[in-house]
Amino acid sequence: MSIGAELRSRGISIRDQFLASSQTRALLQCVQARQARGDFAPARVGSGASAQRREDIRGDFTCWLREPLFAAERSLLDQLEELRLELNLEATLGLFELELHYARYPPGAAYARHVDQPQGTTQRQVSLVLYLNADWQPADGGVLRLHETDDQSLDIEPVGGRLVCFLTPGRVHEVLTARRERLSISGWFRGRE
């Protein structure tokens, strides 16, 4: 079943080996280069002037994918553009652009329950997470927990090369505590308001 069909029927799609291991390694080199340049910043909660660092809510560090891009990043954006077009064709989602960043969780970091749709906005339509973690083991923690109902959830391990897509509106989720560094590329396909 295609990603678009899964989003239509279940609201979520999980694709292992969305990226080849060589692509994952190339993106990890991009992470290292960006870290060395000081491109990562502590993630904040809230928006605008009220945004603040709250490690009790969110302990990751982010780096937005903006020009100039490395070749591996440009290749990934091309691949995700193909996915955007596929989703528009198969699921008629009206997706126009992509907002994307690296997320680095040091050991002990987590992200409490939240939704990806900022209050008062409707642009983010499909959330996506692409994992860059080599040799991830269950004991490493850091799972993405998608809440289906108050007492039902789905846990997804952050295995390298895995792509997780889910419909953004109303989807409560969290990242459980990572016990080793956890790396991903996260973002949203956006529609127009």
Tab-separated table of C-alpha atoms in Angstrom:
chain	number	residue	atom	x	y	z
A	1	MET	CA	0.000	0.000	0.000
A	2	SER	CA	1.325	3.472	-0.852
A	3	ILE	CA	2.068	6.159	1.744
A	4	GLY	CA	-0.870	8.229	0.471
A	5	ALA	CA	-3.264	5.283	0.732
A	6	GLU	CA	-2.068	4.518	4.267
A	7	LEU	CA	-2.546	8.138	5.307
A	8	ARG	CA	-6.079	8.084	3.887
A	9	SER	CA	-7.010	4.833	5.615
A	10	ARG	CA	-5.032	4.909	8.890
A	11	GLY	CA	-3.687	8.450	9.207
A	12	ILE	CA	-0.138	7.070	9.522
A	13	SER	CA	2.485	5.409	7.345
A	14	ILE	CA	5.771	3.771	8.369
A	15	ARG	CA	8.384	2.992	5.713
A	16	ASP	CA	11.540	1.127	6.670
A	17	GLN	CA	14.565	1.701	4.427
A	18	PHE	CA	13.012	4.832	2.911
A	19	LEU	CA	16.643	5.920	2.728
A	20	ALA	CA	19.446	3.615	1.688
A	21	SER	CA	22.175	3.190	4.305
A	22	SER	CA	24.546	5.212	2.081
A	23	GLN	CA	22.078	8.147	2.125
A	24	THR	CA	21.731	7.886	5.890
A	25	ARG	CA	25.540	7.956	6.293
A	26	ALA	CA	25.799	10.994	3.987
A	27	LEU	CA	23.166	12.856	6.029
A	28	LEU	CA	24.997	11.954	9.254
A	29	GLN	CA	28.086	13.625	7.768
A	30	CYS	CA	25.923	16.711	7.138
A	31	VAL	CA	24.861	16.647	10.801
A	32	GLN	CA	28.502	16.497	11.908
A	33	ALA	CA	29.458	19.392	9.628
A	34	ARG	CA	26.536	21.506	10.835
A	35	GLN	CA	27.345	20.730	14.479
A	36	ALA	CA	30.969	21.754	13.903
A	37	ARG	CA	29.743	25.056	12.395
A	38	GLY	CA	27.465	25.687	15.378
A	39	ASP	CA	24.234	25.464	13.347
A	40	PHE	CA	22.281	23.596	16.054
A	41	ALA	CA	20.374	25.569	18.682
A	42	PRO	CA	18.416	24.491	21.773
A	43	ALA	CA	14.795	23.810	20.790
A	44	ARG	CA	12.237	26.131	22.326
A	45	VAL	CA	8.537	25.917	23.106
A	46	GLY	CA	6.066	28.665	22.348
A	47	SER	CA	6.333	31.129	19.495
A	48	GLY	CA	7.735	34.535	18.786
A	49	ALA	CA	8.883	36.620	21.743
A	50	SER	CA	7.320	34.165	24.217
A	51	ALA	CA	9.394	31.180	23.005
A	52	GLN	CA	11.564	29.716	25.737
A	53	ARG	CA	13.853	26.787	26.471
A	54	ARG	CA	12.006	24.260	28.653
A	55	GLU	CA	14.056	21.074	28.916
A	56	ASP	CA	11.341	19.552	31.115
A	57	ILE	CA	9.104	19.705	28.013
A	58	ARG	CA	11.558	19.485	25.138
A	59	GLY	CA	15.267	18.622	25.397
A	60	ASP	CA	16.349	18.425	21.756
A	61	PHE	CA	18.505	20.709	19.628
A	62	THR	CA	17.430	21.710	16.118
A	63	CYS	CA	18.940	22.941	12.890
A	64	TRP	CA	16.584	24.143	10.131
A	65	LEU	CA	17.416	23.015	6.595
A	66	ARG	CA	18.071	26.232	4.727
A	67	GLU	CA	20.442	27.286	1.977
A	68	PRO	CA	23.255	26.642	1.472
A	69	LEU	CA	22.523	22.924	1.470
A	70	PHE	CA	24.908	19.995	1.243
A	71	ALA	CA	24.473	17.643	-1.742
A	72	ALA	CA	22.927	14.884	0.427
A	73	GLU	CA	20.376	17.357	1.814
A	74	ARG	CA	19.462	18.579	-1.659
A	75	SER	CA	19.009	14.969	-2.794
A	76	LEU	CA	16.722	14.313	0.192
A	77	LEU	CA	14.640	17.401	-0.606
A	78	ASP	CA	14.244	16.145	-4.197
A	79	GLN	CA	13.071	12.768	-2.871
A	80	LEU	CA	10.600	14.414	-0.486
A	81	GLU	CA	9.298	16.637	-3.289
A	82	GLU	CA	8.417	13.464	-5.196
A	83	LEU	CA	6.617	12.232	-2.079
A	84	ARG	CA	4.708	15.539	-1.790
A	85	LEU	CA	3.502	15.225	-5.381
A	86	GLU	CA	2.528	11.580	-4.775
A	87	LEU	CA	0.551	12.518	-1.655
A	88	ASN	CA	-1.277	15.274	-3.512
A	89	LEU	CA	-2.154	12.855	-6.304
A	90	GLU	CA	-3.205	9.910	-4.112
A	91	ALA	CA	-4.633	11.616	-1.033
A	92	THR	CA	-5.607	15.037	-2.476
A	93	LEU	CA	-4.061	16.833	0.496
A	94	GLY	CA	-3.253	20.160	-1.218
A	95	LEU	CA	0.349	20.218	0.029
A	96	PHE	CA	2.399	23.160	-1.226
A	97	GLU	CA	5.681	23.275	0.696
A	98	LEU	CA	7.969	21.521	3.142
A	99	GLU	CA	9.279	22.804	6.479
A	100	LEU	CA	12.211	20.658	7.673
A	101	HIS	CA	14.867	20.509	10.390
A	102	TYR	CA	17.367	18.190	12.035
A	103	ALA	CA	16.543	17.165	15.610
A	104	ARG	CA	19.303	15.951	17.915
A	105	TYR	CA	18.342	14.443	21.273
A	106	PRO	CA	21.291	13.972	23.630
A	107	PRO	CA	21.079	11.096	26.139
A	108	GLY	CA	18.371	11.877	28.698
A	109	ALA	CA	16.370	14.171	26.379
A	110	ALA	CA	12.694	13.720	25.520
A	111	TYR	CA	9.764	15.724	24.125
A	112	ALA	CA	6.521	15.706	26.153
A	113	ARG	CA	3.056	15.094	24.669
A	114	HIS	CA	2.193	17.699	22.052
A	115	VAL	CA	0.578	18.352	18.681
A	116	ASP	CA	2.479	19.790	15.709
A	117	GLN	CA	-0.230	22.253	14.684
A	118	PRO	CA	0.492	25.615	16.373
A	119	GLN	CA	-2.619	27.088	17.956
A	120	GLY	CA	-4.639	29.145	15.483
A	121	THR	CA	-2.960	27.730	12.357
A	122	THR	CA	-3.891	24.992	9.899
A	123	GLN	CA	-0.945	24.934	7.475
A	124	ARG	CA	0.842	21.821	8.769
A	125	GLN	CA	-1.000	18.886	7.223
A	126	VAL	CA	1.413	15.919	7.249
A	127	SER	CA	4.123	15.442	9.882
A	128	LEU	CA	7.178	13.437	8.897
A	129	VAL	CA	10.168	12.037	10.741
A	130	LEU	CA	13.128	10.418	9.014
A	131	TYR	CA	15.520	8.629	11.360
A	132	LEU	CA	19.325	8.694	11.002
A	133	ASN	CA	20.276	6.341	13.869
A	134	ALA	CA	22.609	3.461	13.046
A	135	ASP	CA	22.254	0.189	14.974
A	136	TRP	CA	19.421	1.444	17.191
A	137	GLN	CA	18.393	-1.047	19.888
A	138	PRO	CA	15.152	-1.125	21.944
A	139	ALA	CA	17.189	-0.437	25.110
A	140	ASP	CA	18.280	2.893	23.544
A	141	GLY	CA	14.778	4.319	24.178
A	142	GLY	CA	13.796	7.440	22.241
A	143	VAL	CA	10.667	5.928	20.694
A	144	LEU	CA	8.038	8.070	19.023
A	145	ARG	CA	4.739	7.425	20.796
A	146	LEU	CA	1.626	8.251	18.782
A	147	HIS	CA	-1.496	8.461	20.926
A	148	GLU	CA	-4.475	6.847	19.227
A	149	THR	CA	-6.875	7.334	22.162
A	150	ASP	CA	-6.442	8.170	25.847
A	151	ASP	CA	-5.488	4.569	26.615
A	152	GLN	CA	-4.085	3.348	23.275
A	153	SER	CA	-0.800	4.321	21.676
A	154	LEU	CA	1.633	3.148	19.019
A	155	ASP	CA	5.392	3.133	19.765
A	156	ILE	CA	7.802	3.487	16.845
A	157	GLU	CA	11.531	2.917	17.280
A	158	PRO	CA	13.837	5.496	15.633
A	159	VAL	CA	15.585	3.009	13.346
A	160	GLY	CA	17.940	4.498	10.749
A	161	GLY	CA	16.377	4.962	7.291
A	162	ARG	CA	12.797	4.694	8.620
A	163	LEU	CA	10.265	7.323	7.516
A	164	VAL	CA	7.165	7.969	9.616
A	165	CYS	CA	4.372	10.145	8.188
A	166	PHE	CA	1.133	11.012	9.944
A	167	LEU	CA	-1.723	13.428	9.484
A	168	THR	CA	-0.866	16.428	11.644
A	169	PRO	CA	-4.188	17.917	12.812
A	170	GLY	CA	-5.053	16.726	16.307
A	171	ARG	CA	-2.399	13.964	16.464
A	172	VAL	CA	-1.000	13.875	19.990
A	173	HIS	CA	2.490	12.371	20.179
A	174	GLU	CA	5.702	12.453	22.195
A	175	VAL	CA	9.320	11.323	22.127
A	176	LEU	CA	10.241	9.136	25.092
A	177	THR	CA	13.592	9.587	26.810
A	178	ALA	CA	16.572	8.669	24.639
A	179	ARG	CA	19.377	6.766	26.335
A	180	ARG	CA	21.882	7.539	23.574
A	181	GLU	CA	22.075	10.325	21.019
A	182	ARG	CA	19.005	10.201	18.769
A	183	LEU	CA	19.073	11.912	15.361
A	184	SER	CA	16.272	12.605	12.914
A	185	ILE	CA	15.071	14.946	10.237
A	186	SER	CA	11.612	16.180	11.139
A	187	GLY	CA	9.121	18.476	9.520
A	188	TRP	CA	5.812	19.068	7.869
A	189	PHE	CA	4.230	19.176	4.478
A	190	ARG	CA	2.186	22.345	4.568
A	191	GLY	CA	-0.959	23.488	2.820
A	192	ARG	CA	-2.209	27.026	2.391
A	193	GLU	CA	-4.359	28.672	5.051
